[in-house]
Short mmCIF file of N, CA and C in Angstrom, two decimals:
data_model
loop_
_atom_site.label_atom_id
_atom_site.label_comp_id
_atom_site.label_asym_id
_atom_site.label_seq_id
_atom_site.Cartn_x
_atom_site.Cartn_y
_atom_site.Cartn_z
N MET A 1361 16.79 34.44 -44.10
CA MET A 1361 16.26 35.18 -45.36
C MET A 1361 15.21 34.66 -46.08
N ASN A 1362 14.95 33.40 -46.02
CA ASN A 1362 13.95 32.70 -46.99
C ASN A 1362 12.73 32.86 -46.30
N ALA A 1363 12.79 32.79 -44.76
CA ALA A 1363 11.53 32.92 -44.05
C ALA A 1363 10.99 34.33 -44.26
N LEU A 1364 11.86 35.31 -43.95
CA LEU A 1364 11.36 36.62 -44.35
C LEU A 1364 10.69 36.94 -45.55
N HIS A 1365 11.42 36.60 -46.63
CA HIS A 1365 10.96 36.45 -47.89
C HIS A 1365 9.48 35.84 -48.11
N ASN A 1366 9.17 34.70 -47.57
CA ASN A 1366 7.92 33.96 -47.67
C ASN A 1366 6.99 34.77 -46.66
N ARG A 1367 7.32 35.33 -45.40
CA ARG A 1367 6.36 36.27 -44.97
C ARG A 1367 5.97 37.23 -45.80
N PHE A 1368 7.04 38.00 -46.22
CA PHE A 1368 6.64 39.22 -47.12
C PHE A 1368 5.65 38.81 -48.24
N LEU A 1369 5.93 37.65 -48.75
CA LEU A 1369 4.94 37.21 -49.93
C LEU A 1369 3.73 37.04 -49.52
N GLY A 1370 3.40 36.35 -48.38
CA GLY A 1370 2.26 36.05 -47.77
C GLY A 1370 1.33 37.36 -47.50
N VAL A 1371 2.14 38.33 -46.89
CA VAL A 1371 1.39 39.69 -46.59
C VAL A 1371 1.03 40.30 -47.86
N VAL A 1372 1.74 40.21 -48.99
CA VAL A 1372 1.46 40.74 -50.20
C VAL A 1372 0.23 40.23 -50.78
N LEU A 1373 0.31 38.63 -50.83
CA LEU A 1373 -0.97 38.03 -51.18
C LEU A 1373 -2.14 38.41 -50.33
N ALA A 1374 -1.78 38.30 -49.13
CA ALA A 1374 -3.19 38.68 -48.22
C ALA A 1374 -3.79 40.21 -48.60
N LEU A 1375 -2.97 41.13 -48.74
CA LEU A 1375 -3.50 42.36 -49.04
C LEU A 1375 -3.82 42.56 -50.39
N THR A 1376 -3.44 41.72 -51.22
CA THR A 1376 -3.93 41.71 -53.00
C THR A 1376 -5.34 41.22 -52.70
N SER A 1377 -5.59 40.09 -51.80
CA SER A 1377 -6.86 39.45 -51.67
C SER A 1377 -7.91 40.73 -51.10
N ILE A 1378 -7.43 41.39 -50.22
CA ILE A 1378 -8.19 42.40 -49.47
C ILE A 1378 -8.81 43.25 -50.45
N LEU A 1379 -7.77 43.83 -51.31
CA LEU A 1379 -8.02 44.69 -52.15
C LEU A 1379 -9.00 44.39 -53.45
N ALA A 1380 -8.61 42.90 -53.74
CA ALA A 1380 -9.51 42.39 -54.75
C ALA A 1380 -11.06 42.56 -54.39
N ILE A 1381 -11.34 42.32 -53.02
CA ILE A 1381 -12.76 42.05 -52.44
C ILE A 1381 -13.16 43.22 -52.34
N THR A 1382 -12.30 44.27 -51.83
CA THR A 1382 -13.09 45.84 -51.64
C THR A 1382 -12.93 46.45 -53.00
N GLY A 1383 -12.08 46.23 -53.75
CA GLY A 1383 -12.12 46.77 -55.22
C GLY A 1383 -13.29 46.22 -56.15
N THR A 1384 -13.68 45.07 -55.76
CA THR A 1384 -14.92 44.63 -56.79
C THR A 1384 -16.14 44.60 -55.97
N SER A 1385 -16.17 45.30 -54.76
CA SER A 1385 -17.42 45.76 -54.24
C SER A 1385 -18.35 46.38 -55.19
N GLN A 1386 -17.75 47.40 -55.97
CA GLN A 1386 -18.43 48.40 -56.85
C GLN A 1386 -19.01 47.61 -57.98
N ALA A 1387 -18.05 46.57 -58.38
CA ALA A 1387 -18.54 45.56 -59.42
C ALA A 1387 -19.59 44.68 -58.99
N MET A 1388 -19.53 44.38 -57.72
CA MET A 1388 -20.48 43.37 -57.33
C MET A 1388 -21.73 44.09 -56.98
N ALA A 1389 -21.89 45.35 -57.07
CA ALA A 1389 -22.94 46.02 -56.60
C ALA A 1389 -24.23 46.03 -57.52
N ALA A 1390 -25.15 45.29 -57.32
CA ALA A 1390 -26.23 44.96 -58.04
C ALA A 1390 -27.38 45.85 -57.98
N SER A 1391 -28.19 45.98 -58.96
CA SER A 1391 -29.22 46.92 -59.14
C SER A 1391 -30.24 46.47 -57.95
N ALA A 1392 -31.06 47.18 -57.36
CA ALA A 1392 -32.10 47.05 -56.37
C ALA A 1392 -32.87 45.97 -56.74
N GLU A 1393 -33.29 45.95 -58.06
CA GLU A 1393 -34.18 44.81 -58.54
C GLU A 1393 -33.51 43.35 -58.49
N ASP A 1394 -32.31 43.50 -59.04
CA ASP A 1394 -31.28 42.20 -58.95
C ASP A 1394 -31.02 41.83 -57.43
N LEU A 1395 -30.67 42.46 -56.56
CA LEU A 1395 -30.72 42.34 -55.07
C LEU A 1395 -31.86 41.99 -54.44
N GLU A 1396 -32.84 42.27 -54.87
CA GLU A 1396 -34.30 41.79 -54.29
C GLU A 1396 -34.38 40.58 -54.56
N ARG A 1397 -34.22 40.25 -56.04
CA ARG A 1397 -34.40 39.04 -56.62
C ARG A 1397 -33.55 37.98 -56.12
N ASN A 1398 -32.40 38.35 -55.93
CA ASN A 1398 -31.22 37.15 -55.54
C ASN A 1398 -31.61 37.02 -54.02
N ALA A 1399 -32.08 38.06 -53.29
CA ALA A 1399 -32.35 37.98 -51.94
C ALA A 1399 -33.62 36.88 -51.56
N ARG A 1400 -34.41 37.07 -52.56
CA ARG A 1400 -35.72 36.24 -52.28
C ARG A 1400 -35.42 34.71 -52.85
N GLN A 1401 -34.50 34.59 -54.03
CA GLN A 1401 -34.10 33.33 -54.26
C GLN A 1401 -33.00 32.56 -53.18
N ALA A 1402 -32.28 33.41 -52.55
CA ALA A 1402 -31.45 32.70 -51.39
C ALA A 1402 -32.25 32.45 -50.22
N LEU A 1403 -33.44 32.97 -50.06
CA LEU A 1403 -34.24 32.62 -48.87
C LEU A 1403 -34.97 31.43 -49.17
N ASP A 1404 -35.49 31.05 -50.57
CA ASP A 1404 -36.10 29.89 -50.98
C ASP A 1404 -35.03 28.79 -50.90
N THR A 1405 -33.67 29.01 -51.17
CA THR A 1405 -32.79 28.11 -51.04
C THR A 1405 -32.71 27.72 -49.80
N LEU A 1406 -32.62 28.75 -48.63
CA LEU A 1406 -32.59 28.23 -47.23
C LEU A 1406 -33.72 27.33 -46.78
N TYR A 1407 -34.73 27.88 -47.07
CA TYR A 1407 -36.03 27.33 -46.64
C TYR A 1407 -35.95 25.88 -46.86
N LYS A 1408 -35.50 25.50 -48.21
CA LYS A 1408 -35.59 24.18 -48.71
C LYS A 1408 -34.34 23.20 -47.72
N SER A 1409 -33.26 23.95 -47.52
CA SER A 1409 -32.22 23.07 -46.81
C SER A 1409 -32.46 23.13 -45.36
N HIS A 1410 -33.13 24.04 -44.85
CA HIS A 1410 -33.37 24.32 -43.58
C HIS A 1410 -34.85 24.76 -43.10
N PRO A 1411 -35.68 23.88 -43.15
CA PRO A 1411 -37.20 24.08 -42.92
C PRO A 1411 -37.51 24.77 -41.60
N VAL A 1412 -36.50 24.62 -40.74
CA VAL A 1412 -36.90 25.51 -39.30
C VAL A 1412 -36.77 27.03 -39.66
N ALA A 1413 -35.78 27.39 -40.70
CA ALA A 1413 -35.69 28.74 -41.05
C ALA A 1413 -37.07 29.39 -41.62
N GLU A 1414 -37.82 28.53 -42.16
CA GLU A 1414 -38.93 28.98 -42.79
C GLU A 1414 -40.22 29.19 -41.78
N THR A 1415 -39.96 28.42 -40.59
CA THR A 1415 -40.77 28.37 -39.51
C THR A 1415 -40.42 29.70 -38.66
N LEU A 1416 -39.10 30.03 -38.43
CA LEU A 1416 -38.67 31.26 -37.76
C LEU A 1416 -39.34 32.43 -38.56
N SER A 1417 -39.24 32.42 -40.12
CA SER A 1417 -39.77 33.51 -40.78
C SER A 1417 -41.11 33.92 -40.46
N ARG A 1418 -41.92 33.17 -40.01
CA ARG A 1418 -43.39 33.48 -39.66
C ARG A 1418 -43.55 34.37 -38.35
N ASP A 1419 -42.52 34.45 -37.57
CA ASP A 1419 -42.60 34.98 -36.08
C ASP A 1419 -41.59 36.01 -36.33
N ALA A 1420 -40.67 36.40 -37.24
CA ALA A 1420 -39.74 37.33 -37.44
C ALA A 1420 -40.35 38.70 -37.66
N LYS A 1421 -39.78 39.51 -37.11
CA LYS A 1421 -40.13 40.86 -37.38
C LYS A 1421 -39.52 41.50 -38.72
N ALA A 1422 -38.57 40.88 -38.68
CA ALA A 1422 -37.89 41.37 -40.18
C ALA A 1422 -36.65 40.37 -40.42
N ILE A 1423 -36.50 40.26 -41.83
CA ILE A 1423 -35.24 39.24 -42.09
C ILE A 1423 -34.42 40.22 -42.83
N LEU A 1424 -32.86 39.86 -42.49
CA LEU A 1424 -32.06 40.45 -43.38
C LEU A 1424 -31.17 39.48 -44.25
N VAL A 1425 -31.49 39.65 -45.36
CA VAL A 1425 -30.73 38.65 -46.39
C VAL A 1425 -29.75 39.02 -47.14
N PHE A 1426 -28.35 38.48 -47.08
CA PHE A 1426 -27.16 38.79 -47.79
C PHE A 1426 -26.97 37.58 -48.81
N PRO A 1427 -27.58 37.73 -50.00
CA PRO A 1427 -27.42 36.50 -50.77
C PRO A 1427 -26.06 36.03 -51.55
N ASN A 1428 -25.02 37.04 -51.40
CA ASN A 1428 -23.74 36.68 -52.08
C ASN A 1428 -22.90 37.28 -51.19
N ILE A 1429 -21.90 36.87 -50.31
CA ILE A 1429 -20.87 37.29 -49.56
C ILE A 1429 -19.67 36.57 -50.20
N VAL A 1430 -18.61 37.57 -50.45
CA VAL A 1430 -17.49 36.88 -51.12
C VAL A 1430 -16.16 36.95 -49.99
N LYS A 1431 -15.53 36.04 -49.58
CA LYS A 1431 -14.82 35.91 -48.52
C LYS A 1431 -13.38 35.67 -49.24
N ALA A 1432 -11.98 36.18 -48.99
CA ALA A 1432 -10.87 35.57 -49.24
C ALA A 1432 -9.89 36.21 -48.05
N GLY A 1433 -8.71 35.38 -48.13
CA GLY A 1433 -7.67 35.71 -47.27
C GLY A 1433 -6.43 34.81 -47.20
N LEU A 1434 -5.46 35.19 -46.86
CA LEU A 1434 -4.34 34.66 -46.61
C LEU A 1434 -3.60 35.41 -45.16
N VAL A 1435 -3.88 34.82 -44.24
CA VAL A 1435 -3.32 35.67 -42.91
C VAL A 1435 -4.39 36.79 -42.71
N PHE A 1436 -4.33 37.77 -43.32
CA PHE A 1436 -5.36 38.93 -43.52
C PHE A 1436 -6.40 38.57 -44.55
N GLY A 1437 -7.59 38.87 -44.01
CA GLY A 1437 -8.81 38.74 -45.06
C GLY A 1437 -9.68 39.59 -44.77
N GLY A 1438 -10.96 39.15 -45.56
CA GLY A 1438 -11.97 40.15 -45.71
C GLY A 1438 -13.05 39.46 -46.47
N SER A 1439 -14.33 40.20 -46.20
CA SER A 1439 -15.43 39.81 -46.75
C SER A 1439 -16.37 40.85 -47.14
N TYR A 1440 -17.17 40.66 -48.21
CA TYR A 1440 -18.05 41.89 -48.44
C TYR A 1440 -19.46 41.18 -49.36
N GLY A 1441 -20.41 42.09 -48.79
CA GLY A 1441 -21.67 41.49 -49.76
C GLY A 1441 -22.85 42.47 -49.54
N GLU A 1442 -23.82 42.53 -50.32
CA GLU A 1442 -24.91 43.43 -50.22
C GLU A 1442 -26.26 42.56 -49.88
N GLY A 1443 -27.19 43.16 -49.25
CA GLY A 1443 -28.43 42.53 -49.00
C GLY A 1443 -29.51 43.32 -48.76
N VAL A 1444 -30.83 42.84 -48.28
CA VAL A 1444 -31.79 43.67 -48.15
C VAL A 1444 -32.43 43.32 -46.79
N LEU A 1445 -33.34 44.34 -46.42
CA LEU A 1445 -34.11 44.13 -44.99
C LEU A 1445 -35.54 43.92 -45.58
N LEU A 1446 -36.13 42.62 -45.06
CA LEU A 1446 -37.46 42.38 -45.69
C LEU A 1446 -38.28 42.56 -44.33
N LYS A 1447 -39.34 43.48 -44.50
CA LYS A 1447 -40.58 43.29 -43.31
C LYS A 1447 -41.73 43.13 -43.91
N ASP A 1448 -42.58 42.01 -43.58
CA ASP A 1448 -43.65 41.54 -44.18
C ASP A 1448 -43.62 41.33 -45.66
N SER A 1449 -42.38 40.74 -45.99
CA SER A 1449 -41.97 40.20 -47.38
C SER A 1449 -41.82 41.39 -48.35
N GLU A 1450 -41.81 42.69 -47.66
CA GLU A 1450 -41.36 43.86 -48.54
C GLU A 1450 -40.07 44.62 -48.15
N VAL A 1451 -39.20 44.67 -49.27
CA VAL A 1451 -37.81 45.26 -49.12
C VAL A 1451 -38.09 46.73 -48.48
N THR A 1452 -37.55 46.79 -47.22
CA THR A 1452 -37.58 48.40 -46.73
C THR A 1452 -36.28 49.17 -46.85
N ASP A 1453 -35.06 48.20 -47.00
CA ASP A 1453 -34.08 48.84 -46.90
C ASP A 1453 -32.87 48.04 -47.75
N TYR A 1454 -31.51 48.62 -47.69
CA TYR A 1454 -30.57 47.90 -48.42
C TYR A 1454 -29.25 48.05 -47.38
N TYR A 1455 -28.55 46.97 -47.29
CA TYR A 1455 -27.35 46.90 -46.42
C TYR A 1455 -26.00 46.26 -47.12
N ASN A 1456 -25.00 46.82 -46.53
CA ASN A 1456 -23.91 45.83 -46.89
C ASN A 1456 -23.25 45.26 -45.67
N SER A 1457 -22.51 44.28 -45.78
CA SER A 1457 -21.77 43.21 -44.83
C SER A 1457 -20.35 43.47 -45.09
N VAL A 1458 -19.31 43.76 -44.30
CA VAL A 1458 -18.17 43.99 -44.36
C VAL A 1458 -17.50 43.22 -43.14
N THR A 1459 -16.65 42.42 -43.49
CA THR A 1459 -15.90 41.65 -42.16
C THR A 1459 -14.19 41.91 -42.76
N GLY A 1460 -13.46 42.10 -41.72
CA GLY A 1460 -11.92 42.06 -41.63
C GLY A 1460 -11.52 41.11 -40.69
N SER A 1461 -10.72 40.04 -40.93
CA SER A 1461 -9.88 39.46 -40.09
C SER A 1461 -8.61 39.16 -40.24
N TRP A 1462 -7.66 38.44 -39.40
CA TRP A 1462 -6.42 38.15 -39.47
C TRP A 1462 -6.30 36.81 -38.61
N GLY A 1463 -5.37 36.03 -38.99
CA GLY A 1463 -5.27 35.00 -38.21
C GLY A 1463 -4.60 33.77 -39.21
N LEU A 1464 -4.92 32.73 -38.89
CA LEU A 1464 -4.54 31.35 -39.59
C LEU A 1464 -5.65 31.14 -40.38
N GLN A 1465 -5.58 31.55 -41.77
CA GLN A 1465 -6.49 31.57 -42.73
C GLN A 1465 -6.19 31.54 -44.02
N ALA A 1466 -6.55 30.92 -45.02
CA ALA A 1466 -6.31 30.75 -46.48
C ALA A 1466 -7.25 30.37 -47.19
N GLY A 1467 -7.52 31.05 -48.33
CA GLY A 1467 -8.54 30.52 -49.19
C GLY A 1467 -9.63 31.61 -49.71
N ALA A 1468 -10.53 31.18 -50.58
CA ALA A 1468 -11.48 32.08 -50.97
C ALA A 1468 -12.74 31.28 -51.07
N GLN A 1469 -13.90 31.90 -50.70
CA GLN A 1469 -15.31 31.35 -50.80
C GLN A 1469 -16.23 32.21 -50.95
N SER A 1470 -17.60 31.70 -51.40
CA SER A 1470 -18.71 32.84 -51.30
C SER A 1470 -19.95 32.12 -50.39
N TYR A 1471 -20.64 32.84 -49.92
CA TYR A 1471 -21.94 32.06 -49.16
C TYR A 1471 -22.83 33.39 -49.09
N ALA A 1472 -24.05 32.77 -48.48
CA ALA A 1472 -25.21 33.73 -48.15
C ALA A 1472 -25.48 33.53 -46.68
N TYR A 1473 -25.98 34.63 -46.12
CA TYR A 1473 -26.36 34.35 -44.90
C TYR A 1473 -27.70 35.24 -44.83
N ALA A 1474 -28.47 34.85 -43.78
CA ALA A 1474 -29.91 35.48 -43.41
C ALA A 1474 -29.83 35.79 -41.89
N VAL A 1475 -30.48 36.86 -41.54
CA VAL A 1475 -30.55 36.90 -39.98
C VAL A 1475 -32.00 37.35 -39.79
N PHE A 1476 -32.67 36.37 -38.79
CA PHE A 1476 -33.92 36.84 -38.67
C PHE A 1476 -34.07 37.58 -37.37
N LEU A 1477 -34.64 38.56 -37.58
CA LEU A 1477 -34.65 39.43 -36.40
C LEU A 1477 -36.09 39.39 -35.43
N MET A 1478 -36.01 38.91 -34.53
CA MET A 1478 -37.04 38.42 -33.78
C MET A 1478 -37.93 39.17 -32.93
N THR A 1479 -37.32 40.31 -32.57
CA THR A 1479 -37.83 41.20 -31.87
C THR A 1479 -37.99 42.88 -32.26
N ASP A 1480 -38.91 43.55 -31.78
CA ASP A 1480 -39.02 45.04 -32.37
C ASP A 1480 -37.69 45.64 -32.08
N GLU A 1481 -37.14 45.57 -30.91
CA GLU A 1481 -36.01 46.17 -30.43
C GLU A 1481 -34.84 45.98 -31.32
N ALA A 1482 -34.70 44.68 -31.60
CA ALA A 1482 -33.58 44.21 -32.91
C ALA A 1482 -33.83 45.12 -33.89
N VAL A 1483 -34.88 45.11 -34.52
CA VAL A 1483 -35.18 45.78 -35.80
C VAL A 1483 -34.84 47.44 -35.67
N SER A 1484 -35.39 47.93 -34.47
CA SER A 1484 -35.11 49.22 -34.07
C SER A 1484 -33.47 49.67 -34.03
N TYR A 1485 -32.74 48.67 -33.27
CA TYR A 1485 -31.38 48.78 -33.26
C TYR A 1485 -30.76 48.85 -34.64
N LEU A 1486 -31.26 48.18 -35.57
CA LEU A 1486 -30.67 48.01 -36.76
C LEU A 1486 -30.80 49.19 -37.62
N GLU A 1487 -32.04 49.67 -37.43
CA GLU A 1487 -32.48 50.71 -38.31
C GLU A 1487 -31.83 51.93 -37.76
N LYS A 1488 -31.78 52.09 -36.46
CA LYS A 1488 -31.13 53.52 -35.80
C LYS A 1488 -29.51 53.72 -35.69
N SER A 1489 -28.70 52.44 -35.77
CA SER A 1489 -27.43 52.39 -35.49
C SER A 1489 -26.84 52.84 -36.88
N LYS A 1490 -25.72 53.35 -36.75
CA LYS A 1490 -24.79 53.79 -37.78
C LYS A 1490 -24.36 52.64 -38.72
N GLY A 1491 -24.25 51.50 -37.95
CA GLY A 1491 -23.91 50.28 -38.43
C GLY A 1491 -23.67 49.29 -37.37
N TRP A 1492 -24.35 48.14 -37.55
CA TRP A 1492 -24.61 46.99 -36.56
C TRP A 1492 -23.45 46.18 -36.72
N GLU A 1493 -22.68 45.92 -35.55
CA GLU A 1493 -21.56 45.14 -35.41
C GLU A 1493 -21.97 43.80 -34.67
N ILE A 1494 -21.89 42.63 -35.44
CA ILE A 1494 -22.42 41.50 -34.77
C ILE A 1494 -21.57 41.13 -33.70
N GLY A 1495 -22.04 40.76 -32.65
CA GLY A 1495 -21.53 40.75 -31.30
C GLY A 1495 -21.82 41.86 -30.37
N VAL A 1496 -22.21 42.81 -30.86
CA VAL A 1496 -22.31 44.01 -30.17
C VAL A 1496 -23.90 44.43 -30.30
N GLY A 1497 -24.45 44.69 -29.36
CA GLY A 1497 -26.25 44.98 -29.76
C GLY A 1497 -27.09 43.62 -29.18
N PRO A 1498 -27.90 43.41 -30.20
CA PRO A 1498 -28.80 42.33 -29.83
C PRO A 1498 -28.15 41.11 -30.03
N THR A 1499 -28.54 40.04 -29.31
CA THR A 1499 -27.89 38.76 -29.13
C THR A 1499 -28.16 37.98 -30.37
N VAL A 1500 -27.38 37.57 -31.08
CA VAL A 1500 -27.39 36.75 -32.37
C VAL A 1500 -26.77 35.42 -32.12
N VAL A 1501 -27.66 34.42 -32.50
CA VAL A 1501 -27.52 32.85 -32.39
C VAL A 1501 -27.22 32.50 -33.68
N LEU A 1502 -25.78 31.81 -34.00
CA LEU A 1502 -25.54 31.24 -35.14
C LEU A 1502 -26.24 29.98 -35.59
N VAL A 1503 -27.05 29.58 -36.12
CA VAL A 1503 -27.80 28.29 -36.19
C VAL A 1503 -26.91 27.29 -37.16
N ASP A 1504 -26.67 26.25 -36.53
CA ASP A 1504 -25.92 25.16 -37.13
C ASP A 1504 -26.94 24.07 -36.91
N GLU A 1505 -26.59 22.74 -37.37
CA GLU A 1505 -27.37 21.45 -37.39
C GLU A 1505 -27.77 21.23 -35.73
N GLY A 1506 -27.12 21.43 -34.93
CA GLY A 1506 -27.39 21.18 -33.43
C GLY A 1506 -28.39 22.12 -32.95
N VAL A 1507 -28.16 23.37 -33.12
CA VAL A 1507 -29.25 24.34 -32.67
C VAL A 1507 -30.52 24.21 -33.38
N ALA A 1508 -30.75 23.69 -34.62
CA ALA A 1508 -31.72 23.81 -35.65
C ALA A 1508 -32.68 22.61 -35.07
N LYS A 1509 -31.86 21.59 -34.60
CA LYS A 1509 -32.61 20.21 -34.04
C LYS A 1509 -33.60 20.78 -32.80
N ASN A 1510 -33.23 21.75 -31.97
CA ASN A 1510 -33.83 22.08 -30.92
C ASN A 1510 -34.60 23.21 -30.77
N LEU A 1511 -34.59 23.83 -32.25
CA LEU A 1511 -35.12 25.23 -32.41
C LEU A 1511 -36.79 25.08 -32.72
N SER A 1512 -37.43 25.67 -31.86
CA SER A 1512 -38.96 25.70 -32.18
C SER A 1512 -39.46 27.03 -31.78
N THR A 1513 -40.69 27.49 -32.10
CA THR A 1513 -41.18 28.69 -31.91
C THR A 1513 -41.37 28.81 -30.33
N SER A 1514 -41.43 27.97 -29.64
CA SER A 1514 -41.68 27.87 -28.07
C SER A 1514 -40.24 28.02 -27.39
N SER A 1515 -39.19 27.86 -28.22
CA SER A 1515 -37.93 27.66 -27.66
C SER A 1515 -37.13 29.11 -27.86
N LEU A 1516 -37.80 30.01 -28.75
CA LEU A 1516 -37.32 31.28 -29.12
C LEU A 1516 -36.98 32.12 -27.89
N LYS A 1517 -35.75 32.39 -27.64
CA LYS A 1517 -35.42 33.39 -26.56
C LYS A 1517 -34.38 34.37 -26.98
N ASN A 1518 -33.73 34.53 -28.09
CA ASN A 1518 -32.88 35.43 -28.45
C ASN A 1518 -33.50 36.39 -29.31
N ASP A 1519 -32.55 37.57 -29.79
CA ASP A 1519 -32.99 38.56 -30.38
C ASP A 1519 -33.03 38.41 -32.01
N ALA A 1520 -32.00 37.50 -32.25
CA ALA A 1520 -31.72 37.05 -33.83
C ALA A 1520 -31.15 36.07 -33.85
N TYR A 1521 -31.40 35.22 -35.20
CA TYR A 1521 -31.05 34.03 -35.49
C TYR A 1521 -30.32 34.07 -36.91
N ALA A 1522 -29.12 33.50 -36.90
CA ALA A 1522 -28.38 33.84 -38.24
C ALA A 1522 -28.14 32.20 -38.81
N PHE A 1523 -28.12 32.32 -40.27
CA PHE A 1523 -28.18 31.36 -40.81
C PHE A 1523 -27.11 31.46 -41.93
N ILE A 1524 -26.05 30.58 -42.08
CA ILE A 1524 -25.00 30.58 -43.10
C ILE A 1524 -25.33 29.46 -44.13
N PHE A 1525 -25.28 29.74 -45.54
CA PHE A 1525 -25.83 28.63 -46.27
C PHE A 1525 -25.17 28.96 -47.69
N SER A 1526 -25.51 28.13 -48.57
CA SER A 1526 -25.06 28.11 -50.14
C SER A 1526 -23.50 28.45 -49.99
N GLN A 1527 -22.53 27.77 -49.09
CA GLN A 1527 -21.12 27.85 -49.28
C GLN A 1527 -20.65 27.38 -50.60
N GLN A 1528 -19.67 27.95 -51.26
CA GLN A 1528 -18.92 27.64 -52.32
C GLN A 1528 -17.50 27.88 -52.26
N GLY A 1529 -16.59 26.84 -52.58
CA GLY A 1529 -14.99 27.50 -52.33
C GLY A 1529 -14.46 26.83 -51.46
N LEU A 1530 -13.42 27.18 -51.02
CA LEU A 1530 -12.36 26.56 -49.84
C LEU A 1530 -11.88 27.63 -49.04
N MET A 1531 -12.17 27.78 -47.64
CA MET A 1531 -11.92 28.54 -46.94
C MET A 1531 -11.78 28.11 -45.54
N ALA A 1532 -10.53 28.03 -44.87
CA ALA A 1532 -10.58 27.47 -43.59
C ALA A 1532 -11.44 28.34 -42.38
N GLY A 1533 -12.41 27.83 -41.86
CA GLY A 1533 -13.23 28.97 -40.75
C GLY A 1533 -14.13 29.69 -41.62
N LEU A 1534 -15.39 29.82 -40.87
CA LEU A 1534 -16.44 30.69 -41.43
C LEU A 1534 -17.29 30.98 -40.13
N SER A 1535 -17.55 32.37 -40.08
CA SER A 1535 -18.24 32.96 -39.08
C SER A 1535 -18.84 34.37 -39.26
N ILE A 1536 -19.77 34.99 -38.60
CA ILE A 1536 -20.09 36.09 -38.80
C ILE A 1536 -19.83 37.17 -37.94
N GLU A 1537 -18.94 36.52 -36.98
CA GLU A 1537 -18.52 37.59 -35.86
C GLU A 1537 -17.49 38.57 -36.49
N GLY A 1538 -17.60 39.75 -35.87
CA GLY A 1538 -16.73 40.88 -36.41
C GLY A 1538 -17.26 41.49 -37.57
N THR A 1539 -18.48 41.24 -37.89
CA THR A 1539 -19.17 41.63 -39.27
C THR A 1539 -19.70 43.00 -38.81
N LYS A 1540 -19.61 43.96 -39.86
CA LYS A 1540 -20.19 45.53 -39.73
C LYS A 1540 -21.26 45.44 -40.64
N ILE A 1541 -22.53 45.56 -40.24
CA ILE A 1541 -23.71 45.72 -41.20
C ILE A 1541 -24.02 47.34 -41.25
N SER A 1542 -23.91 47.92 -42.55
CA SER A 1542 -24.50 49.24 -42.58
C SER A 1542 -25.62 49.44 -43.70
N ARG A 1543 -26.20 50.36 -43.43
CA ARG A 1543 -27.20 50.72 -44.50
C ARG A 1543 -26.64 51.49 -45.56
N ILE A 1544 -27.22 50.96 -46.83
CA ILE A 1544 -26.63 51.63 -48.13
C ILE A 1544 -27.63 52.27 -48.77
N ASN A 1545 -27.45 53.46 -49.84
CA ASN A 1545 -28.44 53.90 -50.51
C ASN A 1545 -28.66 53.34 -51.89
N ARG A 1546 -29.72 52.90 -52.13
CA ARG A 1546 -30.03 52.17 -53.55
C ARG A 1546 -30.90 53.39 -54.46
#
């Protein structure tokens, strides 16, 4: 009976976490000006911590920047954040990023991520699709320290490169797989 009680409590806490994330998505919704400012500040932070990202930005056709993703979970989890699409340093559209997950996980954290779209095809796919699911469509490489050491403009072969940065909080595991990115109106 005690195991059943603990499992039920875990499910209730997980659902509460998910509802907290989705319920606060409206509260997290920043004005277009705030979102643009936060995205530019996030890019500056990324460039200082990963100079290769700034090098990539020079050849990128567009950059999708999510300055604040909030993730929480206990067995079941989710994340939400809003971002901008930059082309030639100008904001052209607004997007949200939503992830749902289940498995061995516990905790809460916030982070930022940026996806450097290197081909016109990748940009076109994002703009024309009803929602881009990472892992479907253009090839996205998650850049970590090992990949960054070997990355140069002459070695670029993929459609998109993603950086996760500015992590705060404690959560076991972090990825952008299973994330759906959709255009939103501002």
